[in-house]
Amino acid sequence: MVDRDVLAVVDLPGRALERSRVLMAKYADVPMSLADATFTLDSDFSVYRFRGRRALDLIPSRR
């Protein structure tokens, strides 16, 4: 997909990259499904909630 310009690979800021490493280490022993591995820069995902309460952690955040 990268070769066809459908997908672009971008550099993550240091903070986001470090957070990704922390999360990968934390959940290293947990099997991963396709939905778990989804990474998006689409800020519309901020509307989703876990059990109607906690928002997803988006990288990069809107802070």
PDB file of C-alpha atoms in Angstrom:
ATOM      1  CA  MET A   1       0.000   0.000   0.000  1.00  0.00           C
ATOM      2  CA  VAL A   2       2.890   2.348   0.662  1.00  0.00           C
ATOM      3  CA  ASP A   3       4.241   1.644  -2.817  1.00  0.00           C
ATOM      4  CA  ARG A   4       0.901   2.646  -4.348  1.00  0.00           C
ATOM      5  CA  ASP A   5       0.682   5.855  -2.238  1.00  0.00           C
ATOM      6  CA  VAL A   6      -2.445   4.548  -0.515  1.00  0.00           C
ATOM      7  CA  LEU A   7      -0.710   4.604   2.852  1.00  0.00           C
ATOM      8  CA  ALA A   8       1.892   7.046   4.099  1.00  0.00           C
ATOM      9  CA  VAL A   9       4.395   6.307   6.837  1.00  0.00           C
ATOM     10  CA  VAL A  10       4.955   9.308   9.078  1.00  0.00           C
ATOM     11  CA  ASP A  11       7.371   9.971  11.892  1.00  0.00           C
ATOM     12  CA  LEU A  12       5.871   9.994  15.360  1.00  0.00           C
ATOM     13  CA  PRO A  13       6.943  12.671  17.810  1.00  0.00           C
ATOM     14  CA  GLY A  14       9.235  11.314  20.532  1.00  0.00           C
ATOM     15  CA  ARG A  15       6.484  11.397  23.158  1.00  0.00           C
ATOM     16  CA  ALA A  16       4.078   9.375  21.023  1.00  0.00           C
ATOM     17  CA  LEU A  17       6.756   6.876  20.048  1.00  0.00           C
ATOM     18  CA  GLU A  18       7.743   6.344  23.676  1.00  0.00           C
ATOM     19  CA  ARG A  19       4.076   5.919  24.665  1.00  0.00           C
ATOM     20  CA  SER A  20       3.699   3.299  21.924  1.00  0.00           C
ATOM     21  CA  ARG A  21       6.714   1.419  23.283  1.00  0.00           C
ATOM     22  CA  VAL A  22       5.311   1.516  26.816  1.00  0.00           C
ATOM     23  CA  LEU A  23       1.936   0.181  25.671  1.00  0.00           C
ATOM     24  CA  MET A  24       3.526  -2.543  23.542  1.00  0.00           C
ATOM     25  CA  ALA A  25       5.622  -3.692  26.511  1.00  0.00           C
ATOM     26  CA  LYS A  26       2.667  -3.528  28.904  1.00  0.00           C
ATOM     27  CA  TYR A  27       0.488  -5.725  26.699  1.00  0.00           C
ATOM     28  CA  ALA A  28       3.222  -7.944  25.219  1.00  0.00           C
ATOM     29  CA  ASP A  29       1.699 -11.070  26.792  1.00  0.00           C
ATOM     30  CA  VAL A  30      -1.826 -10.340  25.509  1.00  0.00           C
ATOM     31  CA  PRO A  31      -2.815 -11.801  22.124  1.00  0.00           C
ATOM     32  CA  MET A  32      -3.522  -9.083  19.556  1.00  0.00           C
ATOM     33  CA  SER A  33      -6.473  -9.076  17.173  1.00  0.00           C
ATOM     34  CA  LEU A  34      -6.922  -6.871  14.112  1.00  0.00           C
ATOM     35  CA  ALA A  35      -9.062  -4.371  16.025  1.00  0.00           C
ATOM     36  CA  ASP A  36      -6.412  -4.118  18.753  1.00  0.00           C
ATOM     37  CA  ALA A  37      -3.786  -3.257  16.182  1.00  0.00           C
ATOM     38  CA  THR A  38      -5.678  -0.463  14.467  1.00  0.00           C
ATOM     39  CA  PHE A  39      -3.785   2.825  14.371  1.00  0.00           C
ATOM     40  CA  THR A  40      -5.460   5.916  13.022  1.00  0.00           C
ATOM     41  CA  LEU A  41      -4.819   9.627  12.857  1.00  0.00           C
ATOM     42  CA  ASP A  42      -8.551  10.219  12.396  1.00  0.00           C
ATOM     43  CA  SER A  43      -9.653  12.466  15.276  1.00  0.00           C
ATOM     44  CA  ASP A  44     -13.253  11.299  14.776  1.00  0.00           C
ATOM     45  CA  PHE A  45     -12.316   8.274  16.884  1.00  0.00           C
ATOM     46  CA  SER A  46     -12.437  10.604  19.908  1.00  0.00           C
ATOM     47  CA  VAL A  47     -16.210  10.039  20.068  1.00  0.00           C
ATOM     48  CA  TYR A  48     -15.840   6.333  20.943  1.00  0.00           C
ATOM     49  CA  ARG A  49     -15.963   5.317  24.613  1.00  0.00           C
ATOM     50  CA  PHE A  50     -15.152   2.181  26.593  1.00  0.00           C
ATOM     51  CA  ARG A  51     -18.369   1.093  28.268  1.00  0.00           C
ATOM     52  CA  GLY A  52     -19.780   4.542  27.547  1.00  0.00           C
ATOM     53  CA  ARG A  53     -17.262   6.351  29.747  1.00  0.00           C
ATOM     54  CA  ARG A  54     -13.543   6.402  29.010  1.00  0.00           C
ATOM     55  CA  ALA A  55     -12.331   7.741  25.677  1.00  0.00           C
ATOM     56  CA  LEU A  56      -9.776   5.986  23.496  1.00  0.00           C
ATOM     57  CA  ASP A  57      -6.170   7.142  23.811  1.00  0.00           C
ATOM     58  CA  LEU A  58      -5.413   8.829  20.505  1.00  0.00           C
ATOM     59  CA  ILE A  59      -1.890   9.359  19.221  1.00  0.00           C
ATOM     60  CA  PRO A  60      -1.241  12.190  18.591  1.00  0.00           C
ATOM     61  CA  SER A  61      -3.552  13.597  21.214  1.00  0.00           C
ATOM     62  CA  ARG A  62      -5.422  16.898  20.916  1.00  0.00           C
ATOM     63  CA  ARG A  63      -3.634  18.442  23.911  1.00  0.00           C
TER      64      ARG A  63
END
